[in-house]
CSV table of C-alpha atoms in Angstrom, one decimal:
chain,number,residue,atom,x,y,z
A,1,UNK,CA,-47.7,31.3,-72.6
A,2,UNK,CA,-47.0,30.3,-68.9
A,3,UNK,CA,-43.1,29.8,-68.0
A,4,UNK,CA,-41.8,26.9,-65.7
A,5,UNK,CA,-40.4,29.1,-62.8
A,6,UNK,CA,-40.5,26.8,-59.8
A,7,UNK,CA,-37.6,23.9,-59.8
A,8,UNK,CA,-38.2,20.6,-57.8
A,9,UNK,CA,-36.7,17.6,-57.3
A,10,UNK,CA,-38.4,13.8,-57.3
A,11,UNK,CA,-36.1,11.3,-55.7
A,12,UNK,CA,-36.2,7.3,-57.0
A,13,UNK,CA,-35.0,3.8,-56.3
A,14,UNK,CA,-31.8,3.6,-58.7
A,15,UNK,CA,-32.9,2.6,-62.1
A,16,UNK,CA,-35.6,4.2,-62.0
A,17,UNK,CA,-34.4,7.7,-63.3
A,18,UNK,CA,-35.9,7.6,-66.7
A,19,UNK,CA,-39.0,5.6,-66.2
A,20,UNK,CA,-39.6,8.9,-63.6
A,21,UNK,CA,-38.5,11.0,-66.5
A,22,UNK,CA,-40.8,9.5,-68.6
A,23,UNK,CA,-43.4,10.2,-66.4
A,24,UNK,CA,-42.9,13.8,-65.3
A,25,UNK,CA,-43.1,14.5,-69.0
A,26,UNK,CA,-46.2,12.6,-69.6
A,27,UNK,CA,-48.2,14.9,-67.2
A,28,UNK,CA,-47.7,17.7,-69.8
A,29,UNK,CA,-47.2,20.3,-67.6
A,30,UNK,CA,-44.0,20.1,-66.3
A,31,UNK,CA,-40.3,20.5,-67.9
A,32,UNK,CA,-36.8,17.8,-67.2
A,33,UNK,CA,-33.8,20.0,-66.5
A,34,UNK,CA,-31.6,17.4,-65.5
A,35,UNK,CA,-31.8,13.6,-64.6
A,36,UNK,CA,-28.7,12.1,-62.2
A,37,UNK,CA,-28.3,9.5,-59.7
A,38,UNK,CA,-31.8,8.6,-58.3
A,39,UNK,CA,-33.4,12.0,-58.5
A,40,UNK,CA,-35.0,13.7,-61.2
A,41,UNK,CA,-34.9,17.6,-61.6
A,42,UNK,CA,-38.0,19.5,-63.4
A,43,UNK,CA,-39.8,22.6,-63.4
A,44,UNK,CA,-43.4,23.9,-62.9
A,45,UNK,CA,-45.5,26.9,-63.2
A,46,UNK,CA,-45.6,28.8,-59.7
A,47,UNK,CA,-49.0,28.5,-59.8
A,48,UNK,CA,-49.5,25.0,-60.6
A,49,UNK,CA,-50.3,21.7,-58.2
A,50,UNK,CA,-47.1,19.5,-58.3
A,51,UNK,CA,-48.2,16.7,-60.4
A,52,UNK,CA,-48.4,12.9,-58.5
A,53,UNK,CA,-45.8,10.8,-59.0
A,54,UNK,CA,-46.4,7.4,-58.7
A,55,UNK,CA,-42.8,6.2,-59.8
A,56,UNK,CA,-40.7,8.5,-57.0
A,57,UNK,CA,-40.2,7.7,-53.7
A,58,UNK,CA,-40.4,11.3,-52.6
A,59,UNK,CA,-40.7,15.2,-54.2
A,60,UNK,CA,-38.8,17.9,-52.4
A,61,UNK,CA,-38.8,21.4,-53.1
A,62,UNK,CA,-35.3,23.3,-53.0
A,63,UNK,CA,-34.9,25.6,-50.3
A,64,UNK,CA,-31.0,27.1,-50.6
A,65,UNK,CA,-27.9,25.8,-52.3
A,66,UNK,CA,-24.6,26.7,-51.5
A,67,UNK,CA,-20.8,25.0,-52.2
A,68,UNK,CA,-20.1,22.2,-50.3
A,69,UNK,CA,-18.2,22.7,-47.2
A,70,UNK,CA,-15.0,21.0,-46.1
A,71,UNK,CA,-14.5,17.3,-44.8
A,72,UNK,CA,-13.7,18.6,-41.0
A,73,UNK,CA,-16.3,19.2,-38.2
A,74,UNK,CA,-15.1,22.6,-37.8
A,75,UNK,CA,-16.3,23.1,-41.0
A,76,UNK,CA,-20.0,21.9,-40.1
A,77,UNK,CA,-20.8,25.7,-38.5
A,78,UNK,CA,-21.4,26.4,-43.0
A,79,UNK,CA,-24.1,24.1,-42.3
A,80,UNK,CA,-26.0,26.5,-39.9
A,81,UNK,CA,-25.8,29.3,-42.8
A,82,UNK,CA,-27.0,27.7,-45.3
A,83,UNK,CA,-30.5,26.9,-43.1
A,84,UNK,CA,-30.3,31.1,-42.2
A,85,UNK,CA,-29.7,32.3,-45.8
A,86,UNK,CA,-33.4,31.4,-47.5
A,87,UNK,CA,-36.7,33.1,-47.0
A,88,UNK,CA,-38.5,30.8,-45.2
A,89,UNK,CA,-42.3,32.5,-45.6
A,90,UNK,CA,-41.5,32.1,-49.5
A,91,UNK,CA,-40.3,28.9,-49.2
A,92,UNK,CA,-43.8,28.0,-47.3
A,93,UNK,CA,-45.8,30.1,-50.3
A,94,UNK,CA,-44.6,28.5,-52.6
A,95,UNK,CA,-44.8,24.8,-51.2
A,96,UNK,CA,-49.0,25.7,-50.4
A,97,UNK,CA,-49.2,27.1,-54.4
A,98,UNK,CA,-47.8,23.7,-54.7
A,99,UNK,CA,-50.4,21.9,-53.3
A,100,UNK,CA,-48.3,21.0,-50.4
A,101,UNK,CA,-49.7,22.0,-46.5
A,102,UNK,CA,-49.3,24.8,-45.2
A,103,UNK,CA,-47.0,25.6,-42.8
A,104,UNK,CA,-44.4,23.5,-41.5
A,105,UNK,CA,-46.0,20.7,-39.5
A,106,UNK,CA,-45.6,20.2,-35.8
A,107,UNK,CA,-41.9,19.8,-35.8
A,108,UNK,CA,-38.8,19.8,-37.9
A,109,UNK,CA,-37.3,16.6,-38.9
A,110,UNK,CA,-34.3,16.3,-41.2
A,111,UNK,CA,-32.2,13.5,-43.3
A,112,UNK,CA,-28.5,14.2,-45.2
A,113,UNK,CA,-26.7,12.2,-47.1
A,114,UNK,CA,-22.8,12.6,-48.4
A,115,UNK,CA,-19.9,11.6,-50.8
A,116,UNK,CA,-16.5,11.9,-49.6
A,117,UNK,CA,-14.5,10.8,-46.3
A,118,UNK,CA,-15.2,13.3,-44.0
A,119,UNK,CA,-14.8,13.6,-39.8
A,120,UNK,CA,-18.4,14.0,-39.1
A,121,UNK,CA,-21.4,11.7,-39.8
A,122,UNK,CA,-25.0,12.4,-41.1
A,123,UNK,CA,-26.3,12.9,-37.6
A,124,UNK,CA,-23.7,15.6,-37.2
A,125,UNK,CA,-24.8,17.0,-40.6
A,126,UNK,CA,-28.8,17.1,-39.3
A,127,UNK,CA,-28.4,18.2,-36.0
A,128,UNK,CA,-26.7,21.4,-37.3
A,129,UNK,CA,-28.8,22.0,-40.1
A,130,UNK,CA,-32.5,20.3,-38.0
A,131,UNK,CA,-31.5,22.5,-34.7
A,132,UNK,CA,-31.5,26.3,-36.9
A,133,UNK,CA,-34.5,25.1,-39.1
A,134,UNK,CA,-36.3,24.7,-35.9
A,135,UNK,CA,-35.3,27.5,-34.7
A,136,UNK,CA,-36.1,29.7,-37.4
A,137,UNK,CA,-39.5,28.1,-37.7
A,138,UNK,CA,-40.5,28.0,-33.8
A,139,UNK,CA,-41.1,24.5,-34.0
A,140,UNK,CA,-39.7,21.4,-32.0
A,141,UNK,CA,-36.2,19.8,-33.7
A,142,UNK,CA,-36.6,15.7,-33.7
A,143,UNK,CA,-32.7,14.3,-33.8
A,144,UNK,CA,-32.5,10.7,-36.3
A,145,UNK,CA,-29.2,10.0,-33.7
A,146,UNK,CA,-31.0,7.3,-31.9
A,147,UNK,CA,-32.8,5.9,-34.8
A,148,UNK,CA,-36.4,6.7,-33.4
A,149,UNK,CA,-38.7,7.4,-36.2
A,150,UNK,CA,-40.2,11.2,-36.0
A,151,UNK,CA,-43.7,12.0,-34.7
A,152,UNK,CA,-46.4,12.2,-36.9
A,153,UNK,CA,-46.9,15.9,-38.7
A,154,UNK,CA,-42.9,16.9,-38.3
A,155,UNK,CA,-42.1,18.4,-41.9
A,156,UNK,CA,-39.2,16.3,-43.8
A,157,UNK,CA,-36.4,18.0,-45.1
A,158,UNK,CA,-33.1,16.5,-46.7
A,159,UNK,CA,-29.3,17.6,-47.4
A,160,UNK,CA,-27.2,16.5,-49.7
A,161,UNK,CA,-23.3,17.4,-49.9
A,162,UNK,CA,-22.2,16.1,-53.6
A,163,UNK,CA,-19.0,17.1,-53.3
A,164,UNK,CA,-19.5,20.0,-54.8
A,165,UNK,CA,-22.5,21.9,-53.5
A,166,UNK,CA,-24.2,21.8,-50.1
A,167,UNK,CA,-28.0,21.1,-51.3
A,168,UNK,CA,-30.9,21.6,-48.7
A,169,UNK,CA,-34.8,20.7,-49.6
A,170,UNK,CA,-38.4,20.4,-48.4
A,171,UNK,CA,-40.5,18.0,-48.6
A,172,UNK,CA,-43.6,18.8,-50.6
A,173,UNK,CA,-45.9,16.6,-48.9
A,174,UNK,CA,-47.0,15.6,-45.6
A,175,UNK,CA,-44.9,12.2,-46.2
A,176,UNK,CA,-43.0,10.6,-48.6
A,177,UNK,CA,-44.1,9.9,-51.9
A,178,UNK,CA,-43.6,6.1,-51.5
A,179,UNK,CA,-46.0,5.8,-48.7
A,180,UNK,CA,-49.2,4.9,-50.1
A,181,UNK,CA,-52.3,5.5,-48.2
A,182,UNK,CA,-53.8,2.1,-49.5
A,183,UNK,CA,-50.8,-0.1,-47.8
A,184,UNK,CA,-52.6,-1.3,-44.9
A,185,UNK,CA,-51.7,-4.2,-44.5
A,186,UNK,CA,-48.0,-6.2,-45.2
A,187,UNK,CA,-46.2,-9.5,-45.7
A,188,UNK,CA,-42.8,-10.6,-46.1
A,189,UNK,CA,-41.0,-9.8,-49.5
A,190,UNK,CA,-44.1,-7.2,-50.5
A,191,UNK,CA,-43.0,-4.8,-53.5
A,192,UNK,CA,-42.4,-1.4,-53.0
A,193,UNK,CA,-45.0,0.7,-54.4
A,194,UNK,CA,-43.2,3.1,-57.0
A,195,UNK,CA,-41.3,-0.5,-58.3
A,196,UNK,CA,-44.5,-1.6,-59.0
A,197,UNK,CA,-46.1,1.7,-60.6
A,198,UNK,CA,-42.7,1.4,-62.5
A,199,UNK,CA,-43.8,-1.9,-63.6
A,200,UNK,CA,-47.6,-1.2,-64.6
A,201,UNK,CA,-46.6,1.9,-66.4
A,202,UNK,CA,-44.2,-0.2,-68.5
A,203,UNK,CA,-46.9,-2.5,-69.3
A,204,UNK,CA,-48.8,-0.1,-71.7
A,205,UNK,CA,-52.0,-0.7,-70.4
A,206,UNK,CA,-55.6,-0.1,-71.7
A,207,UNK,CA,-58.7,-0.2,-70.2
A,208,UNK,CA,-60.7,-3.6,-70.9
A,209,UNK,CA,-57.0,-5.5,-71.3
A,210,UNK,CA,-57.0,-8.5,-68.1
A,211,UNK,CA,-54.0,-7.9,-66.1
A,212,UNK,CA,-52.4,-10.9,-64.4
A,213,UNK,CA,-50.3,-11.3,-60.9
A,214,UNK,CA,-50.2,-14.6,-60.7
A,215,UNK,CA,-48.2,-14.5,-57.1
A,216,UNK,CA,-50.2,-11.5,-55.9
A,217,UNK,CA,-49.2,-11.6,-53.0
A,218,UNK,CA,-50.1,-8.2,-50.9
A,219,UNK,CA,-51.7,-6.8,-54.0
A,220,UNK,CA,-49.3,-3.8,-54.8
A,221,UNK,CA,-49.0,-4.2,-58.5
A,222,UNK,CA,-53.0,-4.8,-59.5
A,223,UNK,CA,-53.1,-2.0,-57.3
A,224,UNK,CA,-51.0,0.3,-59.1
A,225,UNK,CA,-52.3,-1.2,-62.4
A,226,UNK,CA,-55.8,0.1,-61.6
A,227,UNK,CA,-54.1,3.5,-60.7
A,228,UNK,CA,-52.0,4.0,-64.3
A,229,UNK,CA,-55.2,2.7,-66.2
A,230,UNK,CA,-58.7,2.5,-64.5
A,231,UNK,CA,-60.9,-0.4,-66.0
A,232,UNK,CA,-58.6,-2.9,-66.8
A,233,UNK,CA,-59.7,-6.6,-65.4
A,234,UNK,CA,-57.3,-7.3,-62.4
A,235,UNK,CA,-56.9,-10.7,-61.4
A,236,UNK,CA,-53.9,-11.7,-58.7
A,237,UNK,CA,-53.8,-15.4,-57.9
A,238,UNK,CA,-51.5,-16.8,-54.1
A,239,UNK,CA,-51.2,-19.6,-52.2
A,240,UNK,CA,-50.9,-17.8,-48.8
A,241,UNK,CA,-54.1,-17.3,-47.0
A,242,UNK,CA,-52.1,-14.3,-45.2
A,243,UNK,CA,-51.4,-12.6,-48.8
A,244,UNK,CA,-54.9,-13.0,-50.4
A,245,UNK,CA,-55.9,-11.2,-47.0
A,246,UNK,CA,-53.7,-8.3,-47.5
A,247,UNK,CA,-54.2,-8.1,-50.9
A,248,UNK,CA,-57.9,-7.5,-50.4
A,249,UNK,CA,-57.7,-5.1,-47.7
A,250,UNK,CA,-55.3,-3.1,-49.5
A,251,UNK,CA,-57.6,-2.9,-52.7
A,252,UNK,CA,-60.7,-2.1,-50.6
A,253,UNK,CA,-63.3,-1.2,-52.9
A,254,UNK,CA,-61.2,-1.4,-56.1
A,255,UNK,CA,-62.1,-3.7,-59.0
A,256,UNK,CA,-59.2,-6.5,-58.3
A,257,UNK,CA,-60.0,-10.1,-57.6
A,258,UNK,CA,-57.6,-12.5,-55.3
A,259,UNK,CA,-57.9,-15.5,-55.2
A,260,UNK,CA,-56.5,-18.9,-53.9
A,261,UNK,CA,-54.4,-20.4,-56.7
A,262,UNK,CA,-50.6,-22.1,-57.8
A,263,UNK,CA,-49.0,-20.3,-60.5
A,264,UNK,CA,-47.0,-23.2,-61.5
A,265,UNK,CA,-51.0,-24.6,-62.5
A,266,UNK,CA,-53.2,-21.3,-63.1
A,267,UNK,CA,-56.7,-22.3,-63.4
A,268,UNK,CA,-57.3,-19.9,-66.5
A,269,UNK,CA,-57.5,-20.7,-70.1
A,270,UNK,CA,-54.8,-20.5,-72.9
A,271,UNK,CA,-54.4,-17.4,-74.1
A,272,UNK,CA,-56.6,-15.6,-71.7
A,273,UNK,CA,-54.3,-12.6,-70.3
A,274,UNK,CA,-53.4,-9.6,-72.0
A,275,UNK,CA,-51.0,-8.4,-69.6
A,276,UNK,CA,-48.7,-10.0,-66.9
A,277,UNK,CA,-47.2,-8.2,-63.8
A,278,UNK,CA,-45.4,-10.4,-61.3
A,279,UNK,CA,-42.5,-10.5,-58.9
A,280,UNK,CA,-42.5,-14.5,-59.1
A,281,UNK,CA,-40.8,-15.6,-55.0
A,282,UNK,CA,-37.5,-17.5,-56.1
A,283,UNK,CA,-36.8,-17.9,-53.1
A,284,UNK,CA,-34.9,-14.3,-52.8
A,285,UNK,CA,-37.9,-13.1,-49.7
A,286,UNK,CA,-40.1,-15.1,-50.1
A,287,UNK,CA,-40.2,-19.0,-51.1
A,288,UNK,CA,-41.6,-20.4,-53.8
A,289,UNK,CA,-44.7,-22.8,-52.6
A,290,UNK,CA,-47.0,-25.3,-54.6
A,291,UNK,CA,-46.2,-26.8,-57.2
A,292,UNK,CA,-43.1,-24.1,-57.7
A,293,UNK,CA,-41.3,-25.5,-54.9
A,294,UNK,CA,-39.9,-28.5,-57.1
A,295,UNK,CA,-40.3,-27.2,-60.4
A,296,UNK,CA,-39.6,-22.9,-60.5
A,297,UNK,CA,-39.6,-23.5,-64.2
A,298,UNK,CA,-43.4,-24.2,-64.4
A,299,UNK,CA,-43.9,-20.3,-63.6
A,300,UNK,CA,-42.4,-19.9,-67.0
A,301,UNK,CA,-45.0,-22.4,-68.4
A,302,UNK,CA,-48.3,-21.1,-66.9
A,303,UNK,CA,-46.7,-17.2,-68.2
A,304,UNK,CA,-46.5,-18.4,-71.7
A,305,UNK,CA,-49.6,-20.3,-71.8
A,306,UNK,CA,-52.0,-17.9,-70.6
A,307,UNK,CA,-50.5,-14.8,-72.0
A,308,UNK,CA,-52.2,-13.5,-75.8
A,309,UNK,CA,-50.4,-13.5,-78.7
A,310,UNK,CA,-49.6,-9.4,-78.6
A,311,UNK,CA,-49.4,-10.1,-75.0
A,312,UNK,CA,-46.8,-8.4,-72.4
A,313,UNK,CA,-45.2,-9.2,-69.2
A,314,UNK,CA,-43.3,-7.3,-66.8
A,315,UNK,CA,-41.4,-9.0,-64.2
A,316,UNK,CA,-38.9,-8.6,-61.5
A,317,UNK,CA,-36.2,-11.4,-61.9
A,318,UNK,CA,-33.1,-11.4,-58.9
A,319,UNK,CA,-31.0,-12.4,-61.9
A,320,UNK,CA,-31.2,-13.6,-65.5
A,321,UNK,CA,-30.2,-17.2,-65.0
A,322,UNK,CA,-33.9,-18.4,-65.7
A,323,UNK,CA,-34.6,-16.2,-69.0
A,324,UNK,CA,-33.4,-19.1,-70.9
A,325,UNK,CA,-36.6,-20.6,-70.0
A,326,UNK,CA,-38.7,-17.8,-71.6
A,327,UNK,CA,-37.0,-18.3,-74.8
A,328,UNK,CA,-37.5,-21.6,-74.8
A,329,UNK,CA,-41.0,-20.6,-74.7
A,330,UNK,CA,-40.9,-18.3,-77.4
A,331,UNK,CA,-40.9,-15.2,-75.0
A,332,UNK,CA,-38.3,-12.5,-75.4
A,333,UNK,CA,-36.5,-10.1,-73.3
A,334,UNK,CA,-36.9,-6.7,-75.0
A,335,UNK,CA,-35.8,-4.5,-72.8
A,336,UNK,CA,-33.9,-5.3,-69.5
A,337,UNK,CA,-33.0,-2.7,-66.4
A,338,UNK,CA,-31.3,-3.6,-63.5
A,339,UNK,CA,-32.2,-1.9,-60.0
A,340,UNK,CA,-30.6,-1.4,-56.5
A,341,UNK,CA,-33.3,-2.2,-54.0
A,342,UNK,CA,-32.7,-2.8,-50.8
A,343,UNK,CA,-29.5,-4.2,-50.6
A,344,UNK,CA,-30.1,-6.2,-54.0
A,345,UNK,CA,-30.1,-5.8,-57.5
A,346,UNK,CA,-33.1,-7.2,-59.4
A,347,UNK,CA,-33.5,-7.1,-62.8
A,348,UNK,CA,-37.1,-5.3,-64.5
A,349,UNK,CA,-38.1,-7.2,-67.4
A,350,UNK,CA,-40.2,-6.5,-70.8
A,351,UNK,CA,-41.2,-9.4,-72.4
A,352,UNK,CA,-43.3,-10.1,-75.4
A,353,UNK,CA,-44.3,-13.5,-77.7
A,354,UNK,CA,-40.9,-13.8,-80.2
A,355,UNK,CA,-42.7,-14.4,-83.3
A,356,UNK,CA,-45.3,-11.3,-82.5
A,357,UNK,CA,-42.0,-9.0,-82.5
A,358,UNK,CA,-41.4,-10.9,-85.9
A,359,UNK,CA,-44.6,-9.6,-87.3
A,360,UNK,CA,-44.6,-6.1,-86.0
């Protein structure tokens, strides 16, 4: 029997942390050893690929840890040690056994992060820590100072000062988790990707169930359906003429149909949908349009009308002032998290028929 040796660490939007859990363990070949704010710590065999994780924003592999230095910038010169005191050629083996590139890109990029008051800022923290990487590896430093993105093929590495310890990591891909390679194309108030794999993976999907957006809009969450459970029916509905054309050039060649429709007046039968994934505009990015525009609560309408009696819907709500509507429709909330997005605080919410939670 093969023992988990090498530790990583898969960052997440907040609220996230045990859905991410959840799925590390479902890949069956990887171990939890801790789960804290936004990130997720687990272990792997050294010689196994890094499982894909569609719920994290990004996966870093630890590269030195040492206690966290003090709050003055004559303290920041600890910094430089702790990018000098690591083997970087085992770092790099063991990010290829990984099934991360090899190497370390065309340049050296870095982002930190800290708790506490302290006399310097983050760009303070990554030029001392960004200028000895680069130096170490022979390879061109790119400073975040005046907010220009970095170049294309510059490996990512992160700091984090707790408080406590002084936490340096590589990235084990070429770019963050998050950034999908289907995402072509955008609009306003489009959901970010492991939200949505979030979402789809809550829904307990099967292949042959028909999965409903009924505001597609760019198509991220049919998309990430398809990718949790190949050959379910994907169906996203919008009223934008820019969305539907986003949606479908993000999909490409996947099995999800858009189309031009209201969700407050869905032109599919009763009890057609066995699934339900939406992040319904209420006016938070996006504004609601058609029939909405007057009458949100027709959303909730069109949801409980379409959905099958063992059906499920997962939804992003801003708040819960509008769940009274659900009830009212004999849907209920069975499971509730809030998340800190952006700047905001959705809520993710389970939903199921009440009287088919009666009967189960």
């Amino acid at each position: 029997m093969r023992t988990p040796r090498v530790f990583l660490v898969a960052r997440c939007v907040r609220g996230l942390e045990s859905a991410l859990g959840t799925e590390i363990l479902r890949t069956h070949s990887a171990t939890i050893d801790r789960i804290g704010h936004r990130e997720v710590g687990f272990r792997v065999t050294d010689d196994d690929i890094a499982p894909a994780l569609r719920t994290a924003d990004d996966v870093f592999l630890p590269a030195h840890r040492r206690p966290d230095i003090g709050p003055h910038k004559s303290d920041l010169p600890e910094l430089a040690a702790l990018a000098r005191e690591f083997d970087l050629a085992d770092l790099a083996r063991h990010r290829r056994a990984l099934g991360g590139p090899s190497g370390f890109g065309d340049g050296v990029e870095i982002s930190a992060s800290f708790l506490g008051r302290r006399t310097y800022n983050r760009y303070d923290i990554e030029d001392t820590v960004g200028r000895v990487l680069a130096e170490r590896a022979g390879l061109p430093y790119h400073s975040r100072r005046h907010g220009e993105a970095p170049p294309p093929g510059h490996s990512g590495w992160r700091l984090t000062l707790d408080g406590t310890d002084a936490t340096l990591l590589l990235r084990l891909g070429r770019r963050p988790t998050h950034r999908r390679a289907y995402k072509n194309a955008t609009i306003a108030g489009t959901l970010h990707p492991p939200v949505a794999a979030a979402m789809a993976q809550a829904a307990g999907l099967r292949p042959g169930q028909r999965v409903l957006d009924p505001c597609c809009g760019a198509g991220t969450l049919l998309i990430e359906a398809h990718h949790t459970a190949p050959g379910t029916t994907l169906l996203g509905f919008d009223l934008d003429p820019a969305a539907r054309r986003a949606a479908r050039e993000n999909a490409g060649p996947l099995p999800v149909t858009v189309r031009r429709g209201d969700a407050g007046a869905l032109p599919l039968a009763d009890r057609s949908v066995d699934r339900v994934l939406c992040n319904p505009p209420w006016g938070t990015q996006v504004d609601a349009a058609g029939s909405l525009a007057g009458h949100p609560e027709r959303w909730w309408h069109e949801l409980a009308r379409v959905l099958t009696d063992d059906g499920r819907a997962i939804v992003l709500l801003p708040d819960a002032s509008s769940l009274g509507h659900a009830w009212a429709l004999d849907l209920s909330p069975v499971h509730v998290q809030r998340l800190s997005l952006f700047g905001s605080r959705p809520l993710l919410i389970h939903l199921e028929r009440r009287h088919h939670r009666r009967g189960a």
